[in-house]
CSV table of C-alpha atoms and ligand atoms in Angstrom, one decimal:
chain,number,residue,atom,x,y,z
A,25,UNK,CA,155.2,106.1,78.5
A,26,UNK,CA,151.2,105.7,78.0
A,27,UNK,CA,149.3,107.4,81.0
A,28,UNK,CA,145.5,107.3,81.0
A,29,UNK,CA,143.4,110.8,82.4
A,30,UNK,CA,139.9,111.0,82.4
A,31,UNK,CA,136.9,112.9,84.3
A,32,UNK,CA,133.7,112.5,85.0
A,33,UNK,CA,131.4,115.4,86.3
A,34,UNK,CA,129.6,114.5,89.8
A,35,UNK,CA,125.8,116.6,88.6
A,36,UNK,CA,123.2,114.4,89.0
A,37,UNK,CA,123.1,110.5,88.7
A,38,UNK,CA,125.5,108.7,86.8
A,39,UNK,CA,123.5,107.1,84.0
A,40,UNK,CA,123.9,104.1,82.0
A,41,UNK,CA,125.6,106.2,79.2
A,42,UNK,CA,128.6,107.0,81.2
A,43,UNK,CA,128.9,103.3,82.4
A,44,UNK,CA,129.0,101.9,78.9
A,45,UNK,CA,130.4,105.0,77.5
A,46,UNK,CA,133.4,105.4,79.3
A,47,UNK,CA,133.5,104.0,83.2
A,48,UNK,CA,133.5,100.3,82.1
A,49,UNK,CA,136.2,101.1,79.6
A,50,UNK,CA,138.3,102.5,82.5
A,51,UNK,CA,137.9,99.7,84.0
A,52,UNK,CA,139.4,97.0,81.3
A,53,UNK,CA,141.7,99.8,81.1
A,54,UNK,CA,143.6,99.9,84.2
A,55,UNK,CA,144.9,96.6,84.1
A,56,UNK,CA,147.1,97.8,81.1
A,57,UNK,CA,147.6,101.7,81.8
A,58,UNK,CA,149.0,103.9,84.3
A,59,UNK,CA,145.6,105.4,84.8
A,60,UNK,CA,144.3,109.0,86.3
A,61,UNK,CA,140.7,109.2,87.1
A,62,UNK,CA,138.8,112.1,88.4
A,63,UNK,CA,135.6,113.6,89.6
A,64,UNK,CA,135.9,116.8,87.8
A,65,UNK,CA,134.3,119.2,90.5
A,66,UNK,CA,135.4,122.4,89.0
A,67,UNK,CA,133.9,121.8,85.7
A,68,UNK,CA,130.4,120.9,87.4
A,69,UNK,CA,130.2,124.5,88.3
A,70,UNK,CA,130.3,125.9,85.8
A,71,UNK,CA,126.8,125.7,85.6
A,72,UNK,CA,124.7,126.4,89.2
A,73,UNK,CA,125.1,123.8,91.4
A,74,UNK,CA,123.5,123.5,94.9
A,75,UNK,CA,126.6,122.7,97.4
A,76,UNK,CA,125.2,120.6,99.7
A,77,UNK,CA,124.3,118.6,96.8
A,78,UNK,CA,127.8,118.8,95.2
A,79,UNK,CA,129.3,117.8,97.8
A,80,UNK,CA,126.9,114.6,97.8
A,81,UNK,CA,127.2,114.0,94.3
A,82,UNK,CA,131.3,114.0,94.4
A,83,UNK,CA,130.8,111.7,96.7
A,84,UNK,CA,128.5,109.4,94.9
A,85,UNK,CA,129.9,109.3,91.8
A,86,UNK,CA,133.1,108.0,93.4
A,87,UNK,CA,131.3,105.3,95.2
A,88,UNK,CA,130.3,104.7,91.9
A,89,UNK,CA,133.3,104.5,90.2
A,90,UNK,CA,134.9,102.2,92.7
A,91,UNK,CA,131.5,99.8,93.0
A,92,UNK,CA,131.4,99.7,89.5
A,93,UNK,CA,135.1,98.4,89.3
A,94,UNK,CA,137.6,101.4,89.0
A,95,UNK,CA,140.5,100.4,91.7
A,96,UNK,CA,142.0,103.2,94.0
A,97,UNK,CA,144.8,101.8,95.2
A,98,UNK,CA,145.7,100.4,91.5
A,99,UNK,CA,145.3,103.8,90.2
A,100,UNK,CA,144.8,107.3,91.2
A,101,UNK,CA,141.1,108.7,91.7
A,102,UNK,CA,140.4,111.9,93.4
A,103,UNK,CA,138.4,115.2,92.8
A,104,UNK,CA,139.7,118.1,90.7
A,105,UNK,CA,139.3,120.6,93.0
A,106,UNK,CA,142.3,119.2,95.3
A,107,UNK,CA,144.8,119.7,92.9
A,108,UNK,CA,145.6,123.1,92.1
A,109,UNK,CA,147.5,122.2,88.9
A,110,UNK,CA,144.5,122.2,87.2
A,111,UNK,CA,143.2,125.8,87.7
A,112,UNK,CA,146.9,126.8,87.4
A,113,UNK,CA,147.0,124.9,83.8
A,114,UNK,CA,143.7,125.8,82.1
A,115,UNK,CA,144.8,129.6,83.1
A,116,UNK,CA,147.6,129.2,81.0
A,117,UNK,CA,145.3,127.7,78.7
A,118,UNK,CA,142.9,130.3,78.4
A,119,UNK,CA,145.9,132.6,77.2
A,120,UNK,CA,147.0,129.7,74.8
A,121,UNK,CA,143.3,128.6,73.1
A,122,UNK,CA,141.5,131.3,70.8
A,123,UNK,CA,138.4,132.5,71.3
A,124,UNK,CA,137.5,131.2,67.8
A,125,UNK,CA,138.5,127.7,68.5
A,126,UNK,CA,136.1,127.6,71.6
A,127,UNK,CA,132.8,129.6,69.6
A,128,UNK,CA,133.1,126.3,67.6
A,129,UNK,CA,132.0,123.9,70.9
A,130,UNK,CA,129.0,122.1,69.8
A,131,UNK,CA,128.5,120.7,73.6
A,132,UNK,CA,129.0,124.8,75.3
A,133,UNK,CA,126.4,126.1,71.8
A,134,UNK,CA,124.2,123.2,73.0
A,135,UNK,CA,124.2,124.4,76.7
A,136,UNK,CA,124.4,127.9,76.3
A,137,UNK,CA,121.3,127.7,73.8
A,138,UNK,CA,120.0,131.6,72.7
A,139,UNK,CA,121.5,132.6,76.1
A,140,UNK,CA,125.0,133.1,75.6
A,141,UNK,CA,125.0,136.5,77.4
A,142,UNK,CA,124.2,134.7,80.2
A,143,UNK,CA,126.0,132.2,80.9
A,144,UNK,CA,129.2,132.0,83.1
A,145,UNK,CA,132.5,132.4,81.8
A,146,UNK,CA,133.4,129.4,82.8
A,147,UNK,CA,131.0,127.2,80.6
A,148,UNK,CA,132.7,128.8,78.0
A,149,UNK,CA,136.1,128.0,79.0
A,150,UNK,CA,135.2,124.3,80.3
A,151,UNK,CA,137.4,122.8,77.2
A,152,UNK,CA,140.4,124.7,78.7
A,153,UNK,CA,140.2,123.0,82.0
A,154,UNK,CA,139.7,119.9,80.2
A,155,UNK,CA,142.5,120.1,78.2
A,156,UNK,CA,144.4,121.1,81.6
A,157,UNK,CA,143.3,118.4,83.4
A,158,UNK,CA,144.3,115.8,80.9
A,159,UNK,CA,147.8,117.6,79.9
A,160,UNK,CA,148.7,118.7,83.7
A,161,UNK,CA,149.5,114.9,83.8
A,162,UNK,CA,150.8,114.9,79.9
A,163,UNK,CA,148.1,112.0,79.3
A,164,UNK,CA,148.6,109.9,76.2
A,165,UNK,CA,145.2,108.5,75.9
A,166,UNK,CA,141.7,109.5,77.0
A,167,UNK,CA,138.9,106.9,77.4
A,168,UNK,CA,135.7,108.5,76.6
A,169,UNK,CA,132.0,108.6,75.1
A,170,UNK,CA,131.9,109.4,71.3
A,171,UNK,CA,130.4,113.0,72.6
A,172,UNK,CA,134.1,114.4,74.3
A,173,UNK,CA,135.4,113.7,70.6
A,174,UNK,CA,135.7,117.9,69.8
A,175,UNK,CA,137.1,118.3,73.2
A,176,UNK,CA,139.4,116.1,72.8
A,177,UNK,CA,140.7,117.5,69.5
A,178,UNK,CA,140.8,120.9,71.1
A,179,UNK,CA,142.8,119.8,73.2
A,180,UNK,CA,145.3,118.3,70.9
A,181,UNK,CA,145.1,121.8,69.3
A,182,UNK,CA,145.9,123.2,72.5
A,183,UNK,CA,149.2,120.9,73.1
A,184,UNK,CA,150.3,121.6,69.3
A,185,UNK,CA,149.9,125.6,69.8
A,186,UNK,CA,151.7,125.7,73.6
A,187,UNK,CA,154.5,123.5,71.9
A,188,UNK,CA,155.0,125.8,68.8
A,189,UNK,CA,154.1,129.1,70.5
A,190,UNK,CA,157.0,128.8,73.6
A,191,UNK,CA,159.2,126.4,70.6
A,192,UNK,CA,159.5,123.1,73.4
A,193,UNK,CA,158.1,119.4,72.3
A,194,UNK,CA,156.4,119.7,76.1
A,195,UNK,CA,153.3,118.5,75.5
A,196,UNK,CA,152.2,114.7,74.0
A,197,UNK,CA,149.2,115.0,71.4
A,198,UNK,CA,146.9,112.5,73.2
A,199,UNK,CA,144.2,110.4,71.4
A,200,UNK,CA,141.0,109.0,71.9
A,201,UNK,CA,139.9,105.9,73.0
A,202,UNK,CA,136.4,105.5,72.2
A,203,UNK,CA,135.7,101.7,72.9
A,204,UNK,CA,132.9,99.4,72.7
A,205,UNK,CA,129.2,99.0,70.7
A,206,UNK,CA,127.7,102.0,73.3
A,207,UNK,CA,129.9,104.8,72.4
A,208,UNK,CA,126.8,106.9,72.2
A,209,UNK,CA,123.7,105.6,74.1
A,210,UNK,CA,120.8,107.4,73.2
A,211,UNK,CA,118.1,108.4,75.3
A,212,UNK,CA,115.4,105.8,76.2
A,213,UNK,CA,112.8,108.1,75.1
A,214,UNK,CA,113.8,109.7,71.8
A,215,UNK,CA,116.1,107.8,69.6
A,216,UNK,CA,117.5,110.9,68.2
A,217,UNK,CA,118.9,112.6,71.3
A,218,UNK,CA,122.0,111.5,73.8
A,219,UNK,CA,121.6,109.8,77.2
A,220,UNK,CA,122.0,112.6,79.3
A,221,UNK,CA,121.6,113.6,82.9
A,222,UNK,CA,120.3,117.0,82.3
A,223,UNK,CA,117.2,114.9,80.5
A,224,UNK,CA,114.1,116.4,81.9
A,225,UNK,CA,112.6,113.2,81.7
A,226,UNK,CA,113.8,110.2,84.3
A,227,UNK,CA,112.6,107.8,81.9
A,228,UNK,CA,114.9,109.1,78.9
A,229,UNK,CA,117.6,107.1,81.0
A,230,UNK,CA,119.1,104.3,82.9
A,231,UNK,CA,120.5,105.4,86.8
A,232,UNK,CA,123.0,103.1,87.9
A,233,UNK,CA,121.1,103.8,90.9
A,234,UNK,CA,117.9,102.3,89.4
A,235,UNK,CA,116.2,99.5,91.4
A,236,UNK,CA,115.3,96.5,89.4
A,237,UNK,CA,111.4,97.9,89.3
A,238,UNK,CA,112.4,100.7,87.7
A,239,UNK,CA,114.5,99.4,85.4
A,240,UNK,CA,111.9,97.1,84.1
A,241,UNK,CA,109.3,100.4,84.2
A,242,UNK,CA,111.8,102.3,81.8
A,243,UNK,CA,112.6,99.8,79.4
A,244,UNK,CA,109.2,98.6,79.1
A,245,UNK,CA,108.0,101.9,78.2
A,246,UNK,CA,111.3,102.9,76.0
A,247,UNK,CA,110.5,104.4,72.4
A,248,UNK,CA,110.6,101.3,70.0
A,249,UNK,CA,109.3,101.1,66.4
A,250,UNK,CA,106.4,98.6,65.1
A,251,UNK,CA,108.5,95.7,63.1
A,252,UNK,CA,110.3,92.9,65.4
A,253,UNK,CA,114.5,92.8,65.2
A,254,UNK,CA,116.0,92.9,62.4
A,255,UNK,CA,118.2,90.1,61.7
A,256,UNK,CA,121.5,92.3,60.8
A,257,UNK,CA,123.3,95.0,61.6
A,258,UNK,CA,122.2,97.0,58.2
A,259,UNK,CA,118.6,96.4,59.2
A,260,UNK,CA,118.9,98.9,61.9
A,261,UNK,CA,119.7,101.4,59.6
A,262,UNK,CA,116.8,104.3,59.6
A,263,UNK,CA,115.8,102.7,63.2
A,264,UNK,CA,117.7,104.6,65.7
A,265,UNK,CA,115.9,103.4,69.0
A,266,UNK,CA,116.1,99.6,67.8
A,267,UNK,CA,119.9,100.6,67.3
A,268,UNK,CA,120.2,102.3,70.5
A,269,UNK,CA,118.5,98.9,72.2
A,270,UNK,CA,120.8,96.5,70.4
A,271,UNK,CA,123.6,98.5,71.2
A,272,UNK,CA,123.1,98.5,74.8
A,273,UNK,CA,122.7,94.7,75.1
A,274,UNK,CA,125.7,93.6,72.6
A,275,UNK,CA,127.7,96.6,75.4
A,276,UNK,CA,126.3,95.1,78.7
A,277,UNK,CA,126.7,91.2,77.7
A,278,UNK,CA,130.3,92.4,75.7
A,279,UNK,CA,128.9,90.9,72.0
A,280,UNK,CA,129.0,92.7,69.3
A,281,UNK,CA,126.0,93.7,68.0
A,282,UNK,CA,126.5,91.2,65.1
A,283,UNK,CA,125.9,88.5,67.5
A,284,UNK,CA,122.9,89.8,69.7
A,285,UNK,CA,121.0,90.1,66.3
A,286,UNK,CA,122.2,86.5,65.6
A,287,UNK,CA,120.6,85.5,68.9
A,288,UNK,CA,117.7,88.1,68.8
A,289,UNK,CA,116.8,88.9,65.1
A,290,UNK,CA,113.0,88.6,64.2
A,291,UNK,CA,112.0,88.8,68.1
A,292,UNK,CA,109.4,91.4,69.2
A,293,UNK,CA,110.5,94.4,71.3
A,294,UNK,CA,108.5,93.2,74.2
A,295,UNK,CA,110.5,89.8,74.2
A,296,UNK,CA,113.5,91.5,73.7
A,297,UNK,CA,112.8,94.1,76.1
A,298,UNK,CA,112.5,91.3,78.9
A,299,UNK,CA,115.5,89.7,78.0
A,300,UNK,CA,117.5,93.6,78.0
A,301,UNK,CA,116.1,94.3,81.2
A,302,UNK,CA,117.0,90.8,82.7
A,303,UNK,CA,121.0,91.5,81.5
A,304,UNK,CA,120.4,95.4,82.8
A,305,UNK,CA,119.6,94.3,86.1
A,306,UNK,CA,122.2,91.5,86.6
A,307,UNK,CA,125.0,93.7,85.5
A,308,UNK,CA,123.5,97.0,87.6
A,309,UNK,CA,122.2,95.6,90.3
A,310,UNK,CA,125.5,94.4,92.2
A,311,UNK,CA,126.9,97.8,91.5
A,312,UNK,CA,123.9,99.5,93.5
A,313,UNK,CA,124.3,97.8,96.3
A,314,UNK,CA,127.9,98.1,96.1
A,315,UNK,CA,127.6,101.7,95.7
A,316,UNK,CA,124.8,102.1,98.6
A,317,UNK,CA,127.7,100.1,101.0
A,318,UNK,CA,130.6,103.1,100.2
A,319,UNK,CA,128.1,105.8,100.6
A,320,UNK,CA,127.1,104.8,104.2
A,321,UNK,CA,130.9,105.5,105.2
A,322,UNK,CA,131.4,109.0,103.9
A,323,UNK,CA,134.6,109.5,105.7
A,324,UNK,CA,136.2,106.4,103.8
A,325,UNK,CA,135.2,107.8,100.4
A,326,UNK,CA,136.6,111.2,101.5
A,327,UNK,CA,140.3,109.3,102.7
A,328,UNK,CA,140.7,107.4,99.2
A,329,UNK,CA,140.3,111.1,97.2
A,330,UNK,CA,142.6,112.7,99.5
A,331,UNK,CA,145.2,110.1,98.7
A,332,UNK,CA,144.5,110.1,95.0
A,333,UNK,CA,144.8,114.0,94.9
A,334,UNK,CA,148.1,113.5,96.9
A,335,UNK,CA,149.4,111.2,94.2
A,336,UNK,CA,147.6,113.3,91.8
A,337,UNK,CA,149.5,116.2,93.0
A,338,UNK,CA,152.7,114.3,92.8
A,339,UNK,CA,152.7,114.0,89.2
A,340,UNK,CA,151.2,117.4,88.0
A,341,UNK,CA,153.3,119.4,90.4
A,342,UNK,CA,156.2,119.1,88.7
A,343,UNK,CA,154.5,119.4,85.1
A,344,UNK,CA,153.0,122.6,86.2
A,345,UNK,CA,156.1,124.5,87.3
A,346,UNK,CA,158.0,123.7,84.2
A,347,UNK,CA,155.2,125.3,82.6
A,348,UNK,CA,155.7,127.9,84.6
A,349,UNK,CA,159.2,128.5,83.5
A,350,UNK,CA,159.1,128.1,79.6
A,351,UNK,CA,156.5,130.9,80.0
A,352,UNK,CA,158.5,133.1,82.0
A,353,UNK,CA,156.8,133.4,85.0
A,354,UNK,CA,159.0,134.2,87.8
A,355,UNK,CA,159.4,131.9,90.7
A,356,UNK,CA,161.9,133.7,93.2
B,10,TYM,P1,130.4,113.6,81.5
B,10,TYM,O1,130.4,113.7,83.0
B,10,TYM,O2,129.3,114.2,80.8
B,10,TYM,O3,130.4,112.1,81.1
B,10,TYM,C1,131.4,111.2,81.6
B,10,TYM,C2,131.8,110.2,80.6
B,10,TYM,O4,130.6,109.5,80.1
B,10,TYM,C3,130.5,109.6,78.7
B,10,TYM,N1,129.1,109.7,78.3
B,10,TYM,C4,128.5,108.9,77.4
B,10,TYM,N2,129.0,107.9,76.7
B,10,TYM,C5,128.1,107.2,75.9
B,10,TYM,N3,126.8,107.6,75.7
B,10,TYM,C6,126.3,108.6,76.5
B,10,TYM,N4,125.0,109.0,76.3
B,10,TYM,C7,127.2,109.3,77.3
B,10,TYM,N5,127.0,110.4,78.2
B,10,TYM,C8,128.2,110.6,78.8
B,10,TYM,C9,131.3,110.9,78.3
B,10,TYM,O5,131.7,110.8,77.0
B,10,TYM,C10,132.4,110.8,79.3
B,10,TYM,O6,133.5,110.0,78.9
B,10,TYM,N6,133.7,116.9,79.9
B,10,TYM,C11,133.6,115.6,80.5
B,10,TYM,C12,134.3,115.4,81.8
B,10,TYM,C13,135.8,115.7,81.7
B,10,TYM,C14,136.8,114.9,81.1
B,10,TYM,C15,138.0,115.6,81.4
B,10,TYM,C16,136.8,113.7,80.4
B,10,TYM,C17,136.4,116.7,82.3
B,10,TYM,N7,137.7,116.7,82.1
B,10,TYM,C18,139.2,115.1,80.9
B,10,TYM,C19,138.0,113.2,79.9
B,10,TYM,C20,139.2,113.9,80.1
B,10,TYM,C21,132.1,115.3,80.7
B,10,TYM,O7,131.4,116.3,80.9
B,10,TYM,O8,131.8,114.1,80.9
C-alpha cells in the first residue's frame, strides 16, 4: 500500500519556497494517497526556540497548511510532539545510523557552520528523527523540496541497515517525490542561495503571510540581470535569478516554464515583474486571509492536531512495538 509522510518545521513564517516546494504538492497529493502530514515540533528545537513563539508558530503553520488546501479530515495532520513513536523510533535510529553517515549532512554542516562544538546534539541527529518520523508510519513516498533529497536517502540507508542488521524485510525503502518547476526557489535577493526562513533579510523571500503591498515591494526590488527574458528555457542558463523568476510563475500559474517564456520571452523584468506579482497575489492572497480566519480560533486549530495525533498514534503504535520486539527489548 502507498502512504504519504511529510513535515514541515513551524520556525518562522512559512515562505513561498515551502508552498511551491512541497505544501502545494501535498495538496494534489491527497486526493490519490493515504497521506500523513505534520508540524515537526521536535525538530524545530533543535535549534533555540522561544516557546511562547513555538507554540504560536505550530499553530500557524497549521492554519497554514489547512488555508492553503491540505484537508484534515481527508488526511491526518497533527504535531510531532504528540506522538511518542517518533522519539521512540529515531532512538532506535540513533543506535542504527553511523556517525559517519550523518558528518556527511550538507544541511546540519551548513547550520552548524565553524561551530560544531556548539551546537546541540540534536541538530546533529535531526536526520534520525526524520527518518523516524517518516518510517514510524513505514511511508512509501515523501513529497518534498529538492533540498530534503540527502535526507531522504539517509533515510533509505537507515531502512536498508535496520532490515539487514535485525535480518526482517520491516522497513519499505521510500522515495522521493520532488514535483513541479519550483523544486528549489531561490532567494529573491541572491540568485545563488535557497529561499529560506532563517534569511536575515525579509526581502530574500515571499511570506505567505505577505500583504499584497509587500509583495509588490519585494518583487519589485528582487535581484534581476540587465537583458529582457529570454525566449527559451536554455537562455536562462548562466542567469539564475531570471531562472528562479520564471520558475516561480510557470509553479504558481501550473505551466511549465517552456510556456511562460512562450508568453513572456523578450519582456523586460519590470513588465514581467508586474505580471509575477499580479499571479503572486491572486494565488496568496486568499490563503492569508484564510489563514488569519483559523488563527483567530486557536482552540479549533488545537482540536484538529489532537485528532490527527490520535490517528497518528493509531498507525505508529503498532509499528513502534514490533520494533520493539525484533530488537529485543522486553515488554513484560
Ligand atoms: P522545512 O520546514 O525546511 O521545509 C518544509 C518543506 O518545504 C520545502 N522547501 C523548499 N522547497 C523549494 N524551495 C525552497 N526554497 C524550499 N525551502 C523549503 C522543503 O524541502 C520541505 O519539503 N527536515 C524538513 C522537515 C521534516 C520532514 C520530515 C520532511 C521533518 N521530518 C519527514 C519530510 C519528511 C524541513 O526542515 O523542512
Amino acid at each position: 500500500m502507498n502512504r504519504i509522510f511529510s513535515g514541515v518545521q513551524p520556525t518562522g513564517n512559512l515562505h513561498l519556497g515551502n508552498y511551491l516546494g512541497a505544501i502545494r504538492n501535498w495538496v494534489s497529493l491527497q486526493n490519490e494517497y493515504e497521506c500523513v502530514f505534520c508540524v515537526v515540533d521536535q525538530h524545530a528545537i533543535t535549534v533555540w526556540q522561544d516557546p511562547p513563539q513555538l507554540r504560536h508558530a505550530i499553530r500557524e503553520v497549521t492554519a497554514g497548511l489547512i488555508a492553503a488546501g491540505v484537508d484534515p479530515k481527508k488526511n491526518i495532520l497533527f504535531n510531532q510532539s504528540m506522538v511518542p513513536a517518533h522519539a521512540q523510533l529515531a532512538w532506535v535510529f540513533n543506535c542504527v545510523a553511523r556517525m559517519g553517515w550523518l558528518n556527511r549532512m550538507t544541511q546540519f554542516k551548513e547550520k552548524a557552520g565553524k561551530n560544531r562544538e556548539n551546537v546541540s546534539v540534536g541538530l546533529f541527529a535531526y536526520p534520525n528523527l526524520m527518518a523516524a518520523d517518516i518510517l514510524a508510519y513505514k511511508a512509501t513516498h515523501v513529497p518534498v523540496g529538492e533540498d530534503q533529497k540527502q535526507h531522504l536517502e539517509l533515510t533509505r540507508d537507515i531502512a536498508q541497515k535496520f532490515n539487514a542488521d535485525y535480518g526482517v524485510d520491516f522497513f519499505p525503502l521510500t522515495e522521493p517525490l520532488i514535483l513541479g518547476e519550483a523544486t528549489r526557489v531561490m532567494s529573491l535577493r541572491d540568485g545563488s542561495k535557497k529561499m529560506s526562513k532563517s534569511d536575515e533579510s525579509d526581502f530574500a523571500r515571499i511570506n505567505m503571510t505577505d500583504t499584497a503591498d509587500t509583495i509588490a515591494q519585494k518583487l519589485r526590488k528582487a535581484k534581476t540581470d540587465p537583458e529582457p527574458l529570454p525566449e527559451t528555457v536554455e537562455g536562462l542558463e548562466g542567469r539564475p535569478e531570471a531562472a528562479n523568476l520564471v520558475g516561480i510563475y510557470a509553479a504558481l500559474a501550473n505551466l511549465s516554464r517552456a510556456e511562460v517564456l512562450a508568453r513572456v520571452g523578450g519582456q523586460p523584468f519590470s513588465t514581467f515583474k508586474g505580471e509575477l506579482t499580479d499571479l503572486a497575489v491572486s494565488v496568496l492572497q486568499p490563503i492569508n486571509t484564510e489563514m488569519a480566519r483559523l488563527l483567530a480560533d486557536p482552540a479549533s486549530i488545537d482540536a484538529i492536531l489532537r485528532e490527527g495525533a490520535e490517528r497518528a498514534d493509531a498507525i505508529a503504535r503498532p509499528i513502534i512495538t514490533e520494533v520493539h520486539e525484533i530488537v529485543g527489548l522486553l515488554r513484560p
